[in-house]
Amino acid sequence: MSSLNDRLKNLTPEQRAVLEKRMKAKGMNTAVVTASKEPSALPESVLAAMGGGQAAAAKKQRPRRTDKGMDFSIFFFSGDGSTEDTDKYRMLIDSVQYADQHGFSAVWTPERHFEDFGGLYPNPSVLSAALAMITQNIQIRAGSVALPLHHPIRFVEEWAVVDNLSGGRTAVSFASGWHPSDFLIAPVPTRDYYNQRKEIMIDNIKTIKKLWAGETVMMTGIDGQEQAVKVLPRPLQDELEIWVATNGSPDTYIKAAETGSHILTGLTNQTLDEFEAKIKLYRETLAQHGYDPEAGKVTVMVHTCVGETNEEIKNKVRDPLKDYLKTFIKQQKNVMGNYDDFSEADQDAIVSYAFDKYFAESSLFGTVDKCSGLIEDLIDIGVNEVACLVDFGISVDDVMSSMNYLGKLKAKYTL
């Protein structure tokens, strides 16, 4: 594959002028167009959004924390729901059974609606009930339930069943929801409800904690009268372990800490230095609200495929990751403007460069030794767990091969 420079050198003067004009209009660095050296064609804010901005500046030197290990879980997010494959859930089942038998901490399944991307996962409680019956050790988590789409009573009823089926191995991450179309199935499908979704999520977390603990909660019925409600069946765990999902907003870190919840996030939208500052803010807020700051868990989702050589893995993940990055960059409208204005060749050049940055800096792609660098960086800034996102377009066989190497990586950081 030709480099970004090669592609740019092949542009005609007219094409180069058009590209430079488009990039200037979007506040992008045009040095890559006019010089032989290769600064990024993406602004630093976009590189940071893809987790790739850390190396653009000098990386902060931190002392290595040899007293801390790292938990490893597996994360599912993007399985294609439109496939007519009769064995759609083979990757999920095979990898979860492997993880259950090899000391991984948890499996996460998401809630996704109305899109092919992620369409295998419309209801994590149903999948979690199935996984409870074929596992013995691993914690079974939702990652994440879009809580404003659910009545808190119904949520507790469903997950209490999962808790019983799993022998008390249930946990959950909550998200406020994003896509307006998802709110067709909300208890109150209105624009006002959608606009208040973050506040609704926090309020419902408080209600769920009470219901899970067996407390009586007052709810308003159809006649406008309040009635006392207790939820059945009783779960096995006295307390439900809760994460709050965030795309990097410091306010969400604060809200999660105020409710004593853990954090589920990604490397996107932040550099490692920014991530470290948010973790510090989170732990300080936990302490301010009477929680043990070290008991709070910070889990980060990372695309994962580990193997024998870096080149082998790069060839396996290149196409699916470039597809992912194209989708991701299009979503960054605040920094990229109308990405579709770029020609197909422009887009391919930008995404090719972004893929190389992502592969090198922001993923668990490559050998155990290569991936160890990122794990150690994450340990140093206070991350407790890596949620290894495995279903991003590679084959079942490639995922299972990666799981073997991932187990070796995990073993290095198990204290």
PDB file of C-alpha atoms in Angstrom, residues 19 48 146-147 163 184 272 297 302 338 353-354 387 391 402:
ATOM      1  CA  LEU A  19      -7.092  19.680  -1.419  1.00  0.00           C
ATOM      2  CA  ALA A  48      -6.719  12.790  19.884  1.00  0.00           C
ATOM      3  CA  ALA A 146     -29.020   2.692  27.404  1.00  0.00           C
ATOM      4  CA  LEU A 147     -30.849   3.273  30.655  1.00  0.00           C
ATOM      5  CA  ASP A 163     -28.127 -12.741  38.484  1.00  0.00           C
ATOM      6  CA  LEU A 184     -38.699   5.378  19.717  1.00  0.00           C
ATOM      7  CA  LEU A 272      -3.220   9.808  27.721  1.00  0.00           C
ATOM      8  CA  LYS A 297     -12.625   0.855  38.640  1.00  0.00           C
ATOM      9  CA  VAL A 302      -9.469  -1.135  23.160  1.00  0.00           C
ATOM     10  CA  ASN A 338     -18.389  17.897   5.911  1.00  0.00           C
ATOM     11  CA  TYR A 353      -2.557   7.707   7.736  1.00  0.00           C
ATOM     12  CA  ALA A 354      -5.033   7.514  10.606  1.00  0.00           C
ATOM     13  CA  ALA A 387     -12.037  -4.396  27.780  1.00  0.00           C
ATOM     14  CA  ASP A 391     -15.745  -8.202  17.001  1.00  0.00           C
ATOM     15  CA  SER A 402      -5.881 -13.868  19.004  1.00  0.00           C
TER      16      SER A 402
END
